[in-house]
Amino acid sequence: MNFLDVRTDYAFKKVFGSIESKEILISFLNALVYEDAPYQIKDLTIVDPYNIPMIKGVKDTFVDVKAVLDDDSRVIIEMQVLNHKGFEKRVLYNATKNYSVQLTKGQEYHLLNPVIALSIVDFTMFEESEAIINKFKLIEKEHLIDYSDDIELIFVELPKFDKSLEQLTNIKEQWIYFLKNAGSLEYIPKTLDKCIIHALNNANEANLTKEELEAQHKRKEFISIQKLAILKAKEDGLEEGMEKGMEKGMEKGIELGIEQGVINSAIKMITKFKLSIEEVATELNISIDELKKHLDKP
């Protein structure tokens, strides 16, 4: 058997954001978000479900899963493979945007419902924390008094999880194992929860159409090229930065060189996919003006 690597955003959307994914998504959220809560999700509505036209091109740079829970809370779930500049700010922006758009002009603020932004990342964000899952909300700094639970940011860092199949002790660990290892599995382990087995069936390439497989593999290739380009950019940038460091001060020179190297190499890579300046700026998480400034440099 061959399974989709759900660490790519399109495969993630296929497994968790399809119309038939409700039971899977409920189990997933209860395990990762509501494990210690006094209540569990019993129902939800998937917003903007997965469909073939949505995944035809690689120009979509932000693919997420959105759902409205049975208590009217909103949840935004994103799978992020690459640690782009400004990613943390984008998560906060998307959470607050989804919070504010709930009201139309003249409506009362008490009608606002909580928003949870759940980000699954394939890189380490918080090196100072050993926890795989880190949760953030608004609190008073000195006395840690809760201000509001209306906006919550949750990050799951996959590189910190290193348990084998035999070491899994609960459904939360099973879901994280699935996220990290689905693409390398050759069979469906019978010890997994029924909802995770259902998710693996959704990710089974044998159950996908030719059109889906082509789009999914194209997206995976696109992300792989990005990874290589960014790695090459860092190497080139470090070399360039060392040279600049001799002239402008080592620390500042390396910083400038890495930044320039990442931008130059990433632009060359994305250009092969014939993206517009706006799409390139989105992919690099920089402003259009900043990108144009770099492009205009001799």
Coordinates of C-alpha atoms in Angstrom, one line a residue:
M1 CA 0.0 0.0 0.0
N2 CA 1.0 3.6 -0.7
F3 CA -0.3 6.5 1.4
L4 CA -0.3 10.2 0.8
D5 CA 2.2 12.2 3.0
V6 CA -0.3 14.3 5.0
R7 CA 2.5 16.7 5.8
T8 CA 1.8 18.3 2.4
D9 CA -1.1 20.8 2.7
Y10 CA -3.2 19.3 -0.1
A11 CA -3.0 15.8 1.3
F12 CA -3.9 17.2 4.7
K13 CA -6.9 18.9 3.2
K14 CA -7.9 15.6 1.4
V15 CA -7.9 13.6 4.7
F16 CA -9.3 16.2 7.1
G17 CA -11.2 18.6 5.0
S18 CA -13.3 16.4 2.7
I19 CA -17.1 16.2 3.1
E20 CA -16.8 12.7 4.4
S21 CA -14.1 13.6 6.9
K22 CA -16.4 14.8 9.8
E23 CA -15.9 11.8 12.1
I24 CA -12.1 11.9 11.4
L25 CA -11.9 15.6 12.2
I26 CA -14.0 15.3 15.4
S27 CA -11.6 12.6 16.7
F28 CA -8.5 14.6 15.6
L29 CA -9.7 17.8 17.4
N30 CA -10.9 16.0 20.5
A31 CA -7.4 14.3 20.8
L32 CA -5.2 17.4 20.1
V33 CA -7.3 20.3 21.3
Y34 CA -9.9 19.1 23.8
E35 CA -8.0 16.2 25.5
D36 CA -8.1 17.9 28.9
A37 CA -11.4 19.9 28.4
P38 CA -14.5 19.1 30.4
Y39 CA -16.4 18.5 27.2
Q40 CA -15.7 16.9 23.8
I41 CA -16.9 17.9 20.3
K42 CA -19.9 15.9 19.1
D43 CA -20.5 17.6 15.8
L44 CA -19.0 20.2 13.4
T45 CA -19.5 21.6 10.0
I46 CA -16.5 21.6 7.5
V47 CA -16.3 25.0 5.7
D48 CA -15.0 25.1 2.1
P49 CA -14.5 21.3 1.8
Y50 CA -11.8 19.7 -0.3
N51 CA -12.5 19.3 -4.0
I52 CA -10.6 18.5 -7.2
P53 CA -10.6 21.9 -8.9
M54 CA -9.1 23.4 -5.7
I55 CA -6.0 21.3 -6.0
K56 CA -5.4 21.4 -9.8
G57 CA -2.6 24.0 -9.7
V58 CA 0.3 24.7 -7.4
K59 CA -0.4 28.4 -7.3
D60 CA -2.6 28.1 -4.1
T61 CA 0.0 29.0 -1.4
F62 CA -2.3 28.7 1.7
V63 CA -4.5 25.7 2.0
D64 CA -6.3 25.2 5.4
V65 CA -9.2 23.3 6.9
K66 CA -11.9 25.3 8.5
A67 CA -14.8 24.1 10.7
V68 CA -17.6 25.4 12.9
L69 CA -17.9 23.3 16.0
D70 CA -21.2 22.4 17.8
D71 CA -20.6 25.2 20.4
D72 CA -20.2 27.7 17.5
S73 CA -16.4 28.0 18.0
R74 CA -14.4 28.4 14.8
V75 CA -11.3 26.3 14.2
I76 CA -8.7 26.9 11.5
I77 CA -6.3 24.0 10.9
E78 CA -3.1 24.4 8.8
M79 CA -0.3 22.0 7.9
Q80 CA 2.9 23.9 7.4
V81 CA 6.1 22.2 6.1
L82 CA 8.4 25.2 5.6
N83 CA 9.3 27.8 8.2
H84 CA 8.7 30.9 6.1
K85 CA 9.6 34.4 7.3
G86 CA 6.6 35.8 9.1
F87 CA 4.8 32.5 9.6
E88 CA 4.0 33.3 13.3
K89 CA 2.4 36.6 12.4
R90 CA 0.4 35.0 9.6
V91 CA -1.1 32.5 12.1
L92 CA -2.1 35.4 14.4
Y93 CA -3.4 37.4 11.5
N94 CA -5.6 34.6 10.2
A95 CA -7.0 33.9 13.7
T96 CA -7.9 37.5 14.3
K97 CA -9.3 37.9 10.8
N98 CA -11.6 34.9 11.3
Y99 CA -12.6 36.3 14.6
S100 CA -13.5 39.8 13.3
V101 CA -15.4 38.7 10.1
Q102 CA -18.1 37.0 12.2
L103 CA -19.8 40.4 12.7
T104 CA -21.6 42.5 10.2
K105 CA -22.0 46.3 10.7
G106 CA -24.2 47.1 13.6
Q107 CA -24.0 43.7 15.3
E108 CA -23.1 43.4 19.0
Y109 CA -19.7 42.2 20.1
H110 CA -21.1 39.6 22.5
L111 CA -22.1 37.6 19.4
L112 CA -18.5 36.9 18.6
N113 CA -17.5 33.2 19.0
P114 CA -14.1 31.8 19.9
V115 CA -11.5 31.0 17.2
I116 CA -8.9 28.3 17.5
A117 CA -5.9 28.3 15.1
L118 CA -4.3 24.9 15.1
S119 CA -1.0 24.8 13.2
I120 CA 0.7 21.5 12.5
V121 CA 4.4 22.3 11.7
D122 CA 7.1 20.1 10.3
F123 CA 9.8 22.2 11.9
T124 CA 10.8 23.3 15.5
M125 CA 9.3 26.7 16.5
F126 CA 9.9 26.7 20.3
E127 CA 13.3 25.3 21.1
E128 CA 13.0 26.4 24.7
S129 CA 10.0 24.1 25.2
E130 CA 10.2 20.3 25.1
A131 CA 6.5 20.0 24.7
I132 CA 5.2 18.7 21.3
I133 CA 2.0 20.8 21.7
N134 CA 2.1 24.4 22.8
K135 CA -1.0 26.4 23.4
F136 CA -1.2 30.2 23.7
K137 CA -4.0 32.6 24.7
L138 CA -4.4 36.2 26.1
I139 CA -3.3 36.4 29.7
E140 CA -2.0 39.1 32.1
K141 CA 1.8 39.0 32.2
E142 CA 2.6 39.4 35.9
H143 CA -0.2 37.4 37.6
L144 CA -1.2 35.2 34.6
I145 CA -4.9 36.2 34.8
D146 CA -7.0 35.0 31.9
Y147 CA -8.3 37.9 29.7
S148 CA -10.2 35.9 27.2
D149 CA -10.4 32.4 25.7
D150 CA -11.8 33.8 22.5
I151 CA -8.5 33.5 20.5
E152 CA -6.3 30.5 21.1
L153 CA -3.2 29.5 19.1
I154 CA -2.1 25.9 19.2
F155 CA 1.1 24.5 17.6
V156 CA 2.0 20.9 17.1
E157 CA 5.7 20.4 16.3
L158 CA 6.2 17.1 14.5
P159 CA 10.1 16.9 14.8
K160 CA 9.8 16.7 18.6
F161 CA 7.7 13.5 18.3
D162 CA 9.9 10.4 18.1
K163 CA 7.8 7.5 19.3
S164 CA 7.5 4.3 17.3
L165 CA 4.2 2.5 16.6
E166 CA 4.8 0.1 19.5
Q167 CA 5.3 3.0 22.0
L168 CA 2.0 4.7 21.4
T169 CA -0.1 4.9 24.5
N170 CA -3.2 7.0 23.6
I171 CA -5.1 8.4 20.7
K172 CA -3.3 11.8 20.8
E173 CA 0.0 10.0 20.2
Q174 CA -1.6 7.9 17.5
W175 CA -2.8 11.0 15.6
I176 CA 0.6 12.7 15.8
Y177 CA 2.2 9.4 14.6
F178 CA -0.2 9.4 11.7
L179 CA 0.7 13.0 10.7
K180 CA 4.4 12.3 10.8
N181 CA 4.5 8.8 9.3
A182 CA 1.5 8.2 7.1
G183 CA 3.5 8.8 3.9
S184 CA 6.0 6.0 4.8
L185 CA 3.6 3.3 6.0
E186 CA 3.2 0.2 3.8
Y187 CA 0.1 -1.2 5.6
I188 CA -2.6 -0.1 8.0
P189 CA -1.7 -1.0 11.6
K190 CA -4.6 -2.8 13.3
T191 CA -3.7 -1.3 16.7
L192 CA -4.7 2.2 15.6
D193 CA -8.1 3.8 16.5
K194 CA -10.9 3.3 14.0
C195 CA -10.9 7.0 13.0
I196 CA -7.2 6.9 12.2
I197 CA -7.7 3.7 10.1
H198 CA -10.5 5.7 8.3
A199 CA -8.0 8.5 7.7
L200 CA -5.5 6.1 6.3
N201 CA -8.1 4.7 3.9
N202 CA -8.7 8.3 2.8
A203 CA -5.0 8.7 2.3
N204 CA -4.6 5.4 0.4
E205 CA -3.4 6.3 -3.1
A206 CA -5.4 3.3 -4.4
N207 CA -8.6 5.2 -3.5
L208 CA -7.7 8.4 -5.3
T209 CA -8.5 9.3 -8.9
K210 CA -5.8 9.8 -11.5
E211 CA -6.5 13.5 -11.4
E212 CA -6.1 13.6 -7.6
L213 CA -2.9 11.6 -7.7
E214 CA -1.4 13.9 -10.3
A215 CA -2.3 17.1 -8.3
Q216 CA -1.1 15.6 -5.0
H217 CA 2.2 14.4 -6.4
K218 CA 2.7 17.7 -8.1
R219 CA 2.2 19.6 -4.9
K220 CA 4.6 17.2 -3.0
E221 CA 7.2 17.8 -5.7
F222 CA 6.7 21.5 -5.5
I223 CA 7.3 21.5 -1.7
S224 CA 10.4 19.3 -2.1
I225 CA 11.9 21.7 -4.6
Q226 CA 11.1 24.6 -2.2
K227 CA 13.0 22.7 0.6
L228 CA 16.0 22.2 -1.5
A229 CA 16.0 25.8 -2.8
I230 CA 15.8 27.2 0.7
L231 CA 18.6 24.9 1.9
K232 CA 20.7 26.0 -1.1
A233 CA 19.8 29.6 -0.4
K234 CA 21.0 29.4 3.2
E235 CA 24.3 27.9 2.0
D236 CA 24.7 30.6 -0.6
G237 CA 23.6 33.2 1.8
L238 CA 26.0 32.1 4.5
E239 CA 28.9 32.2 2.0
E240 CA 27.8 35.6 0.8
G241 CA 27.4 36.8 4.3
M242 CA 30.8 35.7 5.3
E243 CA 32.3 37.8 2.5
K244 CA 30.1 40.8 3.5
G245 CA 31.0 40.2 7.1
M246 CA 34.7 41.0 6.4
E247 CA 33.6 44.4 5.2
K248 CA 30.5 45.3 7.4
G249 CA 31.0 43.3 10.6
M250 CA 30.6 39.6 10.7
E251 CA 27.2 39.2 12.4
K252 CA 25.4 41.8 10.3
G253 CA 27.1 40.6 7.2
I254 CA 26.0 37.0 7.7
E255 CA 22.4 38.2 8.5
L256 CA 22.2 40.2 5.3
G257 CA 23.8 37.5 3.2
I258 CA 21.4 34.8 4.4
E259 CA 18.4 37.0 3.8
Q260 CA 19.5 37.9 0.3
G261 CA 20.5 34.4 -0.6
V262 CA 17.1 33.0 0.5
I263 CA 15.2 35.6 -1.5
N264 CA 17.3 35.1 -4.6
S265 CA 17.2 31.3 -4.7
A266 CA 13.5 31.1 -3.7
I267 CA 12.6 33.6 -6.5
K268 CA 14.5 31.5 -9.1
M269 CA 12.7 28.4 -7.9
I270 CA 9.2 29.8 -7.9
T271 CA 9.7 31.5 -11.2
K272 CA 9.8 28.0 -12.8
F273 CA 6.2 27.6 -11.8
K274 CA 5.3 30.9 -13.5
L275 CA 3.9 32.5 -10.4
S276 CA 3.0 36.2 -10.4
I277 CA 4.8 38.7 -8.2
E278 CA 1.9 38.7 -5.8
E279 CA 2.0 34.9 -5.5
V280 CA 5.8 34.9 -5.0
A281 CA 5.4 37.6 -2.3
T282 CA 2.8 35.4 -0.5
E283 CA 5.1 32.4 -0.8
L284 CA 8.0 34.3 0.7
N285 CA 5.9 36.0 3.3
I286 CA 7.2 39.4 2.3
S287 CA 5.4 42.5 1.0
I288 CA 5.0 43.1 -2.8
D289 CA 7.0 46.3 -2.5
E290 CA 9.9 44.6 -0.7
L291 CA 9.9 41.9 -3.4
K292 CA 9.9 44.4 -6.2
K293 CA 12.8 46.3 -4.4
H294 CA 14.9 43.1 -4.5
L295 CA 13.9 42.3 -8.1
D296 CA 14.9 45.9 -9.2
K297 CA 18.4 45.6 -7.7
P298 CA 21.1 45.2 -10.4

